[in-house]
Coordinates of C-alpha atoms in Angstrom, one line a residue:
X103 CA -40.0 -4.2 74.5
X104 CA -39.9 -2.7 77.8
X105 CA -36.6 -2.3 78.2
X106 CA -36.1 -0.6 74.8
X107 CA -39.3 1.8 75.6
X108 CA -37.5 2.8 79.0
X109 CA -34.5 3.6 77.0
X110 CA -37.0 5.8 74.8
X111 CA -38.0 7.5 77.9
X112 CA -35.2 8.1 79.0
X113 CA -33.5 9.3 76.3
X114 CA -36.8 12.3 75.5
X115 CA -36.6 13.2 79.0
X116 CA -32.7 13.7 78.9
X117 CA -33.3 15.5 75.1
X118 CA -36.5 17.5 75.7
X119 CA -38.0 19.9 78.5
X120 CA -41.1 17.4 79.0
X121 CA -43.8 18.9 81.8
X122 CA -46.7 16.1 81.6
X123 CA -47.4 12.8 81.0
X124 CA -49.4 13.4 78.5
X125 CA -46.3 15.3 76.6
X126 CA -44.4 11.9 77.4
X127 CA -46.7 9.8 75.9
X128 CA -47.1 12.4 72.9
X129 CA -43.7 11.7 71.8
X130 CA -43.3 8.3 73.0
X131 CA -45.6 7.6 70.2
X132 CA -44.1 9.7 67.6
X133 CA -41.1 7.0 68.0
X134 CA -43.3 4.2 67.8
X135 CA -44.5 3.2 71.5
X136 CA -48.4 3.0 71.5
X137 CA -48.6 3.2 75.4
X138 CA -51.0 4.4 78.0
X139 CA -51.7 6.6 80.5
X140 CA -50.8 3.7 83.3
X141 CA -47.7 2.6 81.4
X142 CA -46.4 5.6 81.4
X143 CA -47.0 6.3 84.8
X144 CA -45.3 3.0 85.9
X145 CA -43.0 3.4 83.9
X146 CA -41.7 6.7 85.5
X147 CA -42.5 5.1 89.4
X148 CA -39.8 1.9 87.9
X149 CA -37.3 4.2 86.5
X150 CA -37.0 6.7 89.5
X151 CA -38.0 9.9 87.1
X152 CA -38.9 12.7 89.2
X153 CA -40.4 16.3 88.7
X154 CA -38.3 19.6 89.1
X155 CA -39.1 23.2 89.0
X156 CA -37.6 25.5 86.0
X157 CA -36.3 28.8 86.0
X158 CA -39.2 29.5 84.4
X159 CA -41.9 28.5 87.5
X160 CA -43.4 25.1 85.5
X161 CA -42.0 21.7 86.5
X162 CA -40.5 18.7 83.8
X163 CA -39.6 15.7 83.8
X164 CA -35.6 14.7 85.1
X165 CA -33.4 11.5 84.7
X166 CA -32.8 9.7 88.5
X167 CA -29.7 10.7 90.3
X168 CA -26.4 9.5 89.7
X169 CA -26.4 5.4 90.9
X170 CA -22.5 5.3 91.8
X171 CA -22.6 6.9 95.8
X172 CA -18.9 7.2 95.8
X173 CA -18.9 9.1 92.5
X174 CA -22.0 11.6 93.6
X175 CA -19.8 12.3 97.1
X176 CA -16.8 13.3 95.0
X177 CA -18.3 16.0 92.8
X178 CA -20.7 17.1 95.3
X179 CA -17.6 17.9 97.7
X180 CA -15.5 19.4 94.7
X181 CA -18.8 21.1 94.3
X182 CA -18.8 22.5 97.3
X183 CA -15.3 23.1 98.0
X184 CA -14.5 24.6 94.4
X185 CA -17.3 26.3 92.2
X186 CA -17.7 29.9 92.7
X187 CA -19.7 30.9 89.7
X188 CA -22.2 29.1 87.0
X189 CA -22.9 30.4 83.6
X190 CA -24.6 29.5 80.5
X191 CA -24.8 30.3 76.8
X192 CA -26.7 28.4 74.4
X193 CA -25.7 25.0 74.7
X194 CA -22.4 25.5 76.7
X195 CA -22.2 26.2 80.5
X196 CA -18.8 27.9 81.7
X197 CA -18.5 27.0 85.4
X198 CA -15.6 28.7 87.4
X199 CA -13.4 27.3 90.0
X200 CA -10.6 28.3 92.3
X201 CA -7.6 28.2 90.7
X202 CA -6.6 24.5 89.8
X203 CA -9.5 23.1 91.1
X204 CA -11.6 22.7 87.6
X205 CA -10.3 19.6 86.2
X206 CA -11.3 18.1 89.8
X207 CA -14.9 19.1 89.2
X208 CA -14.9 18.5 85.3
X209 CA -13.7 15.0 86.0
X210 CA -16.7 15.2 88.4
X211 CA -19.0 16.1 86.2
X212 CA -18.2 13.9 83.3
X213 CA -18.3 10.8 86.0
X214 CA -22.2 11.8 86.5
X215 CA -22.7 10.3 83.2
X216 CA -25.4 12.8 82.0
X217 CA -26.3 12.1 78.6
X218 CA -27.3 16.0 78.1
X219 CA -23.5 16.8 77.9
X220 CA -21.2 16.0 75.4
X221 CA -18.2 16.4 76.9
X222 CA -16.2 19.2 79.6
X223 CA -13.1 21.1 78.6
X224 CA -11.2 22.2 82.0
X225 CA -8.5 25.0 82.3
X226 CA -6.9 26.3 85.4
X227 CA -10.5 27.7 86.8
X228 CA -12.9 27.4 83.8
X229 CA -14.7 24.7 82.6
X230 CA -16.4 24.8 79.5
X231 CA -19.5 22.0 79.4
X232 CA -21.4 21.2 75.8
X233 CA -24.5 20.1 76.0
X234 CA -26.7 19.0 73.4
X235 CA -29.2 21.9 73.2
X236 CA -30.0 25.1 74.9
X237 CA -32.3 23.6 77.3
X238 CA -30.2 21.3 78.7
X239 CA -27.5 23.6 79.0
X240 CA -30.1 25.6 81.3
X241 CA -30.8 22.4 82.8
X242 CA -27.5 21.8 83.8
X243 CA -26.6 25.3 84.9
X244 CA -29.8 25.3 87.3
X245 CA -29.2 21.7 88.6
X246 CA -25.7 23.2 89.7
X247 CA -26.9 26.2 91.1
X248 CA -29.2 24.0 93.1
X249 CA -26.1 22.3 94.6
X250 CA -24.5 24.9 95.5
X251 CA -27.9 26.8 97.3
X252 CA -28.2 24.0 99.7
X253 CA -24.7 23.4 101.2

């Protein structure tokens, strides 16, 4: 039963913009986990969920970082070494490289395993990302911007 309801949790935080606990346990109900306060709160403490700020000045909820280290040092140096601009639209984020660089950093990005996105398309120095709704599109396109503020 745990295991399935830290799936749940997982899964709404990865679908939904979720700011409280309260929120959390909202909807953990609405699929059928009558759970409390504490659970909840373990819960988040086990599975490594942590709070970030929006672009909008609240915080939510977000998935743990990427487990595989060799994988995380990868993108975050094609990151560095490659992105030059971060856009989004709805539920697709258009991230610009240097020439040939953006099938480097989609490969990246797709390695991160985010549930939120669907899949990457990579040009010469365009990457298109779907994601599976407008918020995580924002998500995504913050979380990058974010990378790229603190190299």
């Amino acid at each position: 039963m745990k295991k399935h309801r830290h799936e749940k949790m997982l899964e709404l935080i990865s679908r939904y913009e979720i700011e409280t606990q309260d929120e959390l346990i909202e909807r953990l109900r609405e699929n059928g986990y009558d759970v409390t306060q504490a659970t909840v709160s373990r819960d988040i403490r086990e599975l490594k969920i942590a709070k970030m700020t929006t672009g909008k000045g609240t915080y939510r909820y977000v998935l743990p970082k990427q487990v595989d280290p060799s994988a995380g040092i990868k993108f975050s140096a094609a990151l560095i070494d490659s992105i030059t601009s971060v856009e989004w639209a709805q539920n697709i984020v258009v991230i610009k490289t240097f020439p040939g660089l953006a099938s480097a950093v989609a490969g990246g990005i797709d390695r991160m395993g985010l549930r939120q996105i669907l899949g990457c398309v990579a040009g010469d120095d365009t990457i298109m990302a779907v994601t599976s709704d407008n918020e995580c599109a924002e998500m995504l396109a913050t979380q990058i911007h974010d990378l790229l503020r603190n190299i």
